[in-house]
Coordinates of C-alpha atoms in Angstrom, one line a residue:
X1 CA 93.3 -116.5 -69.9
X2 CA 95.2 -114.3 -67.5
X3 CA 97.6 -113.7 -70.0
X4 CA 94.6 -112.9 -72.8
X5 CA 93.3 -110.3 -71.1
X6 CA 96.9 -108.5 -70.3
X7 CA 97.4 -108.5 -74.1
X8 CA 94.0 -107.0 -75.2
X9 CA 93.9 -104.4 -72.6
X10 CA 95.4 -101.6 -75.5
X11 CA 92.3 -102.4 -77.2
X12 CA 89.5 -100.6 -74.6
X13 CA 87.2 -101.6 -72.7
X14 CA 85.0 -102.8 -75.5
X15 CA 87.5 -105.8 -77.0
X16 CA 87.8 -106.3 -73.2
X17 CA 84.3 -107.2 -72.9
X18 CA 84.7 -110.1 -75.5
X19 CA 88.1 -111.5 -74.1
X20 CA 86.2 -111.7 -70.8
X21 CA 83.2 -113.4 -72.3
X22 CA 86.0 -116.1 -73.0
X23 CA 87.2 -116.6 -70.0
X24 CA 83.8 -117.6 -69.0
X25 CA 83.1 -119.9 -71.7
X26 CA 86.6 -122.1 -70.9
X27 CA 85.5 -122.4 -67.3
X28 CA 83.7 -125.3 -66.1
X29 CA 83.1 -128.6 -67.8
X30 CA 83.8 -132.0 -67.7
X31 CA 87.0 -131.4 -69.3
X32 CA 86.1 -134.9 -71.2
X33 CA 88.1 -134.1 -74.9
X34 CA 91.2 -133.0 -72.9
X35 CA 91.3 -136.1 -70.8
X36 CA 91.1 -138.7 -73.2
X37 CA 93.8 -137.0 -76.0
X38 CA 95.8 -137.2 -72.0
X39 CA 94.7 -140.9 -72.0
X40 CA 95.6 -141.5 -75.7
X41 CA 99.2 -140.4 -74.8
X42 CA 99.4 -142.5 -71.6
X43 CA 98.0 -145.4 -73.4
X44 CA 100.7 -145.5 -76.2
X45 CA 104.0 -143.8 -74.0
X46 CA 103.4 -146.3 -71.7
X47 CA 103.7 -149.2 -73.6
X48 CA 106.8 -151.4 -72.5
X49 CA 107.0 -149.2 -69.7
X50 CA 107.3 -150.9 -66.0
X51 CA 104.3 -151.1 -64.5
X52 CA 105.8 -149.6 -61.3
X53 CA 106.7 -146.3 -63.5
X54 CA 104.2 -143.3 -63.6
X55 CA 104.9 -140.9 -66.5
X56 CA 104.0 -137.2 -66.8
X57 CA 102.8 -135.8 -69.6
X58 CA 105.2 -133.1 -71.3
X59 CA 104.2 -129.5 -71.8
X60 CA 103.3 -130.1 -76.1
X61 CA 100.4 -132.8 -74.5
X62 CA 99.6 -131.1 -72.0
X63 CA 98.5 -128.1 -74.5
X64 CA 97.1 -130.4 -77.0
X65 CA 94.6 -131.1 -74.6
X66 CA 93.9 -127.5 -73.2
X67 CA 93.5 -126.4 -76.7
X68 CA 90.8 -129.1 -77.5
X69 CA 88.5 -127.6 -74.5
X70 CA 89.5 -123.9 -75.7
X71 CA 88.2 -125.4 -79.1
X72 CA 85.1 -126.9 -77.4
X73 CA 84.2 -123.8 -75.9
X74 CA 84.2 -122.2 -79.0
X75 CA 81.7 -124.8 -80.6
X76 CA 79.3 -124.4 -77.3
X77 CA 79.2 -121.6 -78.0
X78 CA 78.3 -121.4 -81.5
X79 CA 76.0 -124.5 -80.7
X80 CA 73.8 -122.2 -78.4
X81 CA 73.4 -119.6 -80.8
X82 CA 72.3 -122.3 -83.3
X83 CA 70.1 -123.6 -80.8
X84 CA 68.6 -120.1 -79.5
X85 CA 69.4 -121.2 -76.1
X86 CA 69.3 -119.8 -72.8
X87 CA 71.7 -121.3 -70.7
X88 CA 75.1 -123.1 -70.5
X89 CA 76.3 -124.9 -67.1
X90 CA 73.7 -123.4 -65.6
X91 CA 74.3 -119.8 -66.6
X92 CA 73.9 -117.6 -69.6
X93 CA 75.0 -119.0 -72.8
X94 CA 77.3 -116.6 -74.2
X95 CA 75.3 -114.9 -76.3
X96 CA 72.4 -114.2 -73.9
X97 CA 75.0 -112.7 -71.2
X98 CA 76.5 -110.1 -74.1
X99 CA 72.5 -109.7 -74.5
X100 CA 72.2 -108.4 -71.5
X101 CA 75.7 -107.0 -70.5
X102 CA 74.5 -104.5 -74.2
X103 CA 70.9 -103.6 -72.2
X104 CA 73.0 -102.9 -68.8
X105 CA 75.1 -100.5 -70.9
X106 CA 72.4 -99.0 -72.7
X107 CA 73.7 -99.2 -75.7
X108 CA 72.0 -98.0 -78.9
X109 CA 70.7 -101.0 -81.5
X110 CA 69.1 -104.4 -81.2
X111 CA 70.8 -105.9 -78.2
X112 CA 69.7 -109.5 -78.8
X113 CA 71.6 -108.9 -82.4
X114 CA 74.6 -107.2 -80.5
X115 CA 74.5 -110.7 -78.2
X116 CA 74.2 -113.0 -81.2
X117 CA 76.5 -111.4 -83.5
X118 CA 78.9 -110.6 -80.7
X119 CA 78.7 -114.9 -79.8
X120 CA 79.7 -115.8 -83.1
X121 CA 82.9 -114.1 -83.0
X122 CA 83.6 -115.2 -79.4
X123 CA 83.8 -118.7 -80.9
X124 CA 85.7 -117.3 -83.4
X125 CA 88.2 -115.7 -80.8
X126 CA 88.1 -119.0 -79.4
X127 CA 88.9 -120.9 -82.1
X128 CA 91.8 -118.9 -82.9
X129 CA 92.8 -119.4 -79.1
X130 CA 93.0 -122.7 -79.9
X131 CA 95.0 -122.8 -82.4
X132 CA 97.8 -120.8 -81.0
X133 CA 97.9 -123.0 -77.8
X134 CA 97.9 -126.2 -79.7
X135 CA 100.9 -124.6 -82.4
X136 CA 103.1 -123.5 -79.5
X137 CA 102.6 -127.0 -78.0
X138 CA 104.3 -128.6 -81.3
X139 CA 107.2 -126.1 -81.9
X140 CA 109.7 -128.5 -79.8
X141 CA 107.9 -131.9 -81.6
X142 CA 109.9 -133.8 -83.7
X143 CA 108.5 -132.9 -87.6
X144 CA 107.0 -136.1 -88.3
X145 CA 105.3 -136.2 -84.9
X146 CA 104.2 -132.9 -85.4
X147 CA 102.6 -133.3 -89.0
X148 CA 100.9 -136.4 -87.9
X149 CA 99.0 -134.8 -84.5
X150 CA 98.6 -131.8 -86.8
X151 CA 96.4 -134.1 -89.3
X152 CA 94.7 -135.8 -86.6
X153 CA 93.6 -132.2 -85.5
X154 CA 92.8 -131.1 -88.8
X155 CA 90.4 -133.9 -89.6
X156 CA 88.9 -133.4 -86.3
X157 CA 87.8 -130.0 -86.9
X158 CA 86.6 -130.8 -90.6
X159 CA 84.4 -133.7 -89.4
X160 CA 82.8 -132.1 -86.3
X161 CA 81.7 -128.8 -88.7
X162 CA 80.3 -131.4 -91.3
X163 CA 78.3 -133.5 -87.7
X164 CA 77.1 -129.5 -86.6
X165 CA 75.6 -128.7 -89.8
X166 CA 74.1 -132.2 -90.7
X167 CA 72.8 -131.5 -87.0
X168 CA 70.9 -128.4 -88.1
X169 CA 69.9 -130.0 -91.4
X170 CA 68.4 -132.9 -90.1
X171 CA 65.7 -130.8 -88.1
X172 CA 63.9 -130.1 -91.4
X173 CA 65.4 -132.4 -94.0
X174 CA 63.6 -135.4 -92.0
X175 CA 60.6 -134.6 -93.1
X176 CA 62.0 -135.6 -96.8
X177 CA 63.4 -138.9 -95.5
X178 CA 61.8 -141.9 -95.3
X179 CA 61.0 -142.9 -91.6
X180 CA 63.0 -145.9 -91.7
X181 CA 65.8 -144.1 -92.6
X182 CA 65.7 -142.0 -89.2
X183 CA 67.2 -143.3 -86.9
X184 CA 70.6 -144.5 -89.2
X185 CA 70.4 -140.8 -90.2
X186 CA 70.5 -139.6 -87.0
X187 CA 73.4 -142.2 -85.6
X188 CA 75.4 -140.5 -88.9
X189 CA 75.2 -137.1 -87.1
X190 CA 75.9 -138.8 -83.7
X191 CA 79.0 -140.4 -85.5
X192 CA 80.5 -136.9 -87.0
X193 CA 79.1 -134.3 -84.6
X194 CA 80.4 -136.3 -81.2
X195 CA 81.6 -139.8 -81.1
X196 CA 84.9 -138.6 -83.5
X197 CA 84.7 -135.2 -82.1
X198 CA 85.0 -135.8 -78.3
X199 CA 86.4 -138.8 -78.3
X200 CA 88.0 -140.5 -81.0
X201 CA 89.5 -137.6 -82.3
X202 CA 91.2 -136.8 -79.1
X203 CA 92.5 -139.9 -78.0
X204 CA 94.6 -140.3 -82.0
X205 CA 95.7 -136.9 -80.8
X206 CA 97.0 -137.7 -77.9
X207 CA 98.3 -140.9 -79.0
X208 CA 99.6 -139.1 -82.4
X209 CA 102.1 -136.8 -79.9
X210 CA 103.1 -140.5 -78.3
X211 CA 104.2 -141.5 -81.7
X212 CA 102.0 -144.2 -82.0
X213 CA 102.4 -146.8 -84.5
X214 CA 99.0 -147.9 -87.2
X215 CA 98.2 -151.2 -84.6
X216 CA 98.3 -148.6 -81.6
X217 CA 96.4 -145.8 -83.2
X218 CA 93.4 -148.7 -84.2
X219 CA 93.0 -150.3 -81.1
X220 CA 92.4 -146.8 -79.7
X221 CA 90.1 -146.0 -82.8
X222 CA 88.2 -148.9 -82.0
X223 CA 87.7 -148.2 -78.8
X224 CA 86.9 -144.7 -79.3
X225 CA 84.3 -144.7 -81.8
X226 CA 81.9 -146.5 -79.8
X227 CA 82.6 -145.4 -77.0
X228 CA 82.1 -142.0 -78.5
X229 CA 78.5 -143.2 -79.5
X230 CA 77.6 -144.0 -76.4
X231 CA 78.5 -141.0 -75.2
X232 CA 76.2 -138.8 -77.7
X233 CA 73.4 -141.3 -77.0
X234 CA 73.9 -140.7 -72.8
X235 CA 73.7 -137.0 -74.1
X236 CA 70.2 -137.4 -76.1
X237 CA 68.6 -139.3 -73.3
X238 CA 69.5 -136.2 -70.8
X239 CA 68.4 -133.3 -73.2
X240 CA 65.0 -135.1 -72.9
X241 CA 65.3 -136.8 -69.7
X242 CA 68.0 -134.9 -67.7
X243 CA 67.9 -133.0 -64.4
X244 CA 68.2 -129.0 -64.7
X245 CA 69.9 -129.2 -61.7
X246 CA 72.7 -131.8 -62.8
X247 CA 72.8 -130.8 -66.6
X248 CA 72.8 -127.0 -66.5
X249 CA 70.2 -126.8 -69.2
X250 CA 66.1 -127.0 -68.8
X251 CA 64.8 -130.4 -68.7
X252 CA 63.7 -131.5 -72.3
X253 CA 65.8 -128.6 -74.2
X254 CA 65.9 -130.9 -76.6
X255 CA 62.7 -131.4 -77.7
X256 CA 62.0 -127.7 -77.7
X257 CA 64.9 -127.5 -80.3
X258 CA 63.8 -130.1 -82.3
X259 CA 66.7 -132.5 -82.3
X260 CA 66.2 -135.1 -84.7
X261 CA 68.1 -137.9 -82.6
X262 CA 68.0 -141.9 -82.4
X263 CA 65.7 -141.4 -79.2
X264 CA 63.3 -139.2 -81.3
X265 CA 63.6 -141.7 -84.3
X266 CA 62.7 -145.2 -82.2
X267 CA 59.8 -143.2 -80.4
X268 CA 58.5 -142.4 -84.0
X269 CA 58.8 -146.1 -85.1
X270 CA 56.8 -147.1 -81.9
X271 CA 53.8 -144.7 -82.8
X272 CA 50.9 -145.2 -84.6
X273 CA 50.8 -142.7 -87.6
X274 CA 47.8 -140.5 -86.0
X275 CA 50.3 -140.2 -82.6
X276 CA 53.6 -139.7 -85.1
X277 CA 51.8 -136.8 -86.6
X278 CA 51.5 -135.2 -83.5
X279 CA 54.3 -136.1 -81.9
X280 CA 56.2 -134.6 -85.2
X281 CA 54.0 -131.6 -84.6
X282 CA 55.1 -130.8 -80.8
X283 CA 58.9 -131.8 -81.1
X284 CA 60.5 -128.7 -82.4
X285 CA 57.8 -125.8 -80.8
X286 CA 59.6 -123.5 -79.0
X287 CA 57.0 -122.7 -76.8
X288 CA 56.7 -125.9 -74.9
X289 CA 55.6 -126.1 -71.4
X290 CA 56.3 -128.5 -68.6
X291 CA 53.1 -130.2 -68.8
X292 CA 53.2 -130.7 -73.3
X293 CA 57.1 -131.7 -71.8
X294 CA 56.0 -134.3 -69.5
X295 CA 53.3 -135.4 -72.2
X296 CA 56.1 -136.5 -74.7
X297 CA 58.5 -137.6 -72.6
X298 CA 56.1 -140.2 -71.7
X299 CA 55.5 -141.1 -74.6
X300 CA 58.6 -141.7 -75.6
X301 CA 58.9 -143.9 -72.8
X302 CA 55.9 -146.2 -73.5
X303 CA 56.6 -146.1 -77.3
X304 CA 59.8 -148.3 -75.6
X305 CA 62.2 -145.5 -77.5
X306 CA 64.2 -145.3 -73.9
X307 CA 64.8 -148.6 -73.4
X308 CA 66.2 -149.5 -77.0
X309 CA 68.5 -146.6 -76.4
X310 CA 69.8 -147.8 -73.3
X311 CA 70.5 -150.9 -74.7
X312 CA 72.0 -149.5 -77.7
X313 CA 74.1 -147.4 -75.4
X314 CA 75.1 -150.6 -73.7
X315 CA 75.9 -152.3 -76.5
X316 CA 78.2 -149.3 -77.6
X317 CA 80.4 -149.5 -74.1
X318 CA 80.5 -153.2 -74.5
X319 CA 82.5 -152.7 -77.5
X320 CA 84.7 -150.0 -76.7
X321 CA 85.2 -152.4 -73.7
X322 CA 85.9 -155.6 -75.5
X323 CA 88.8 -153.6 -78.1
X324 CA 90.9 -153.3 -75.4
X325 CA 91.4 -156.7 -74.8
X326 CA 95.0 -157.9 -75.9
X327 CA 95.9 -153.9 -77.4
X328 CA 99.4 -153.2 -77.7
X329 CA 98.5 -150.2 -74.7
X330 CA 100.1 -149.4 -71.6
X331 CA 98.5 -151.4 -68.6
X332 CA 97.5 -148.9 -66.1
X333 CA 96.6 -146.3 -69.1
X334 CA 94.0 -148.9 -70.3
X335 CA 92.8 -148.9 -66.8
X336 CA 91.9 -145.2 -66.8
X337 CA 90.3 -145.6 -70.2
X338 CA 87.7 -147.9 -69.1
X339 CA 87.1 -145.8 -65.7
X340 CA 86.6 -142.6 -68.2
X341 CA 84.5 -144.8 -70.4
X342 CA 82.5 -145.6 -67.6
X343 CA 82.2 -141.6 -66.8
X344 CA 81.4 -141.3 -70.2
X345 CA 78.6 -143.4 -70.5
X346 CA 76.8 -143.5 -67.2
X347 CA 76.2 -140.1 -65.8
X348 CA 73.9 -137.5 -64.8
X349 CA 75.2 -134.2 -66.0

């Protein structure tokens, strides 16, 4: 970022204020998307390796993976504008902290639309960050190797815009979809919006830049998908359940935004229709307090919603688990995919 804000300076103060902005949205993080398209590599280069040998990854992995967290950034950041909120890792999302960075200036104009407006092109910024990092990663790839890590990438991007809008759409198309339908609806926005996206995708990226063959890049497919699922699931259960101190974001978020997930969708099937109708009626109100929080999240939990989503979640991680068995992968590289799948999947923050 160093080297960002050098290279903008002839711009003024002004484009210095948004190339700052990203330097705080890339800070922080799990770093989760990075580490598996590191553990996708590992797994495939370190096939028919000795077990004895340790390799490092070169420089065009190691900026594949930097450039999948730039791009993450960028989609948090469009994600909180989307989702009006307040806070990212426990500071201002982006576009609240341009917000208020317009008010300390005293600007003229709206400066919740300076903040807003201003976020979306951050992600932009980002995005294009992104792409220039992973680029100059593949100048010194062989051109096969290149093309197929560039495809990998590409579909990545497509799917996760697709997941991020049938994420918004689902808030209000629900209401024209049958209840049973629900919860399969909402495991189809899971599927594009984060089990491809921060997992999958990154691992075939990783493993794309190992030259991986088709039996390779499955194996890791299979175990990523699920895996993946359980991940997003983890993630529902916290933006209801989760600790502001350990998550970064106010406990039940999620219900205040109205996210139409699989937890939402088995507590709806557990309801009578009088309690559905107000359940439907609170989940989405901006305006929720702690106590109206409390209220539904125990209902949730005696409409047994929790518990079928743990054990979906488990079910998930017990099949990531079980693909591993018998894949063509490096040894100690399938080791460190089940420790990050168990980081994935049981976790706090």
């Amino acid at each position: 970022m160093a080297s960002q804000l050098s290279l903008n300076e002839e711009f003024g103060a002004e484009a210095q204020l948004l190339v700052e902005a990203g330097a705080r949205a890339v800070s922080g993080g799990k770093r989760l998307r990075g580490r598996f398209a590191l553990a996708g590599w590992r797994a495939v280069a370190e096939h028919d390796v000795p077990s004895t040998s340790s390799l490092t990854p070169p420089a065009e992995v190691v900026s594949a993976a930097a450039s999948l967290e730039i791009f993450h950034a960028a989609a948090l950041v469009h994600d909180d504008v989307i989702d009006n909120s307040d806070t990212r890792r426990g500071q201002p999302a982006a576009h609240r902290a341009l917000e208020a960075q317009h008010r300390a200036a005293a600007w003229a104009g709206d400066a919740e639309a300076f903040g807003r407006f201003g976020a979306i092109l951050l992600g932009d910024l980002l995005l294009a960050w992104s792409d220039d990092l992973f680029e100059e990663g593949l100048h010194s790839v062989p051109l096969e190797r290149a093309r197929a890590t560039r495809d990998q990438y590409s579909k990545m991007r497509r799917e996760v815009t697709l997941g991020q809008f049938l994420d918004v759409a689902e808030e209000s198309a629900f209401r024209a979809a049958p209840a049973h339908t629900h919860a399969s609806r909402a495991l189809r926005v899971a599927s594009l919006k984060s089990a491809r996206y921060s997992v999958l995708q990154p691992l075939c990226i990783g493993a794309a830049l190992a030259d991986a063959d088709a039996e390779q890049m499955n194996a890791l497919s299979a175990f990523g998908h699920p895996l993946g699922m359980a991940f997003q699931l983890r993630d529902d259960v916290l933006g209801v359940f989760g600790d502001e101190r350990s998550t970064g974001k106010p406990s039940g978020d999620d219900l205040r935004e109205g996210k139409r997930t699989v937890l939402i969708a088995y507590a709806q099937e557990g309801l009578d229709p009088h309690m559905s109708r107000l359940f439907n009626e609170l989940v989405g109100d901006p305006t929720l307090d702690l106590e109206q929080i409390a209220a539904l999240q125990r209902t949730i939990v005696d409409s047994g919603a929790l518990e079928r989503v743990e054990e979906l979640i488990a079910q998930y991680a017990l099949e990531a688990e079980r693909s591993l068995n018998g894949a063509r992968l490096g040894n100690s590289a399938v080791g460190d995919l089940r420790d990050l799948a168990r980081a994935a999947t049981v976790r706090t923050a």
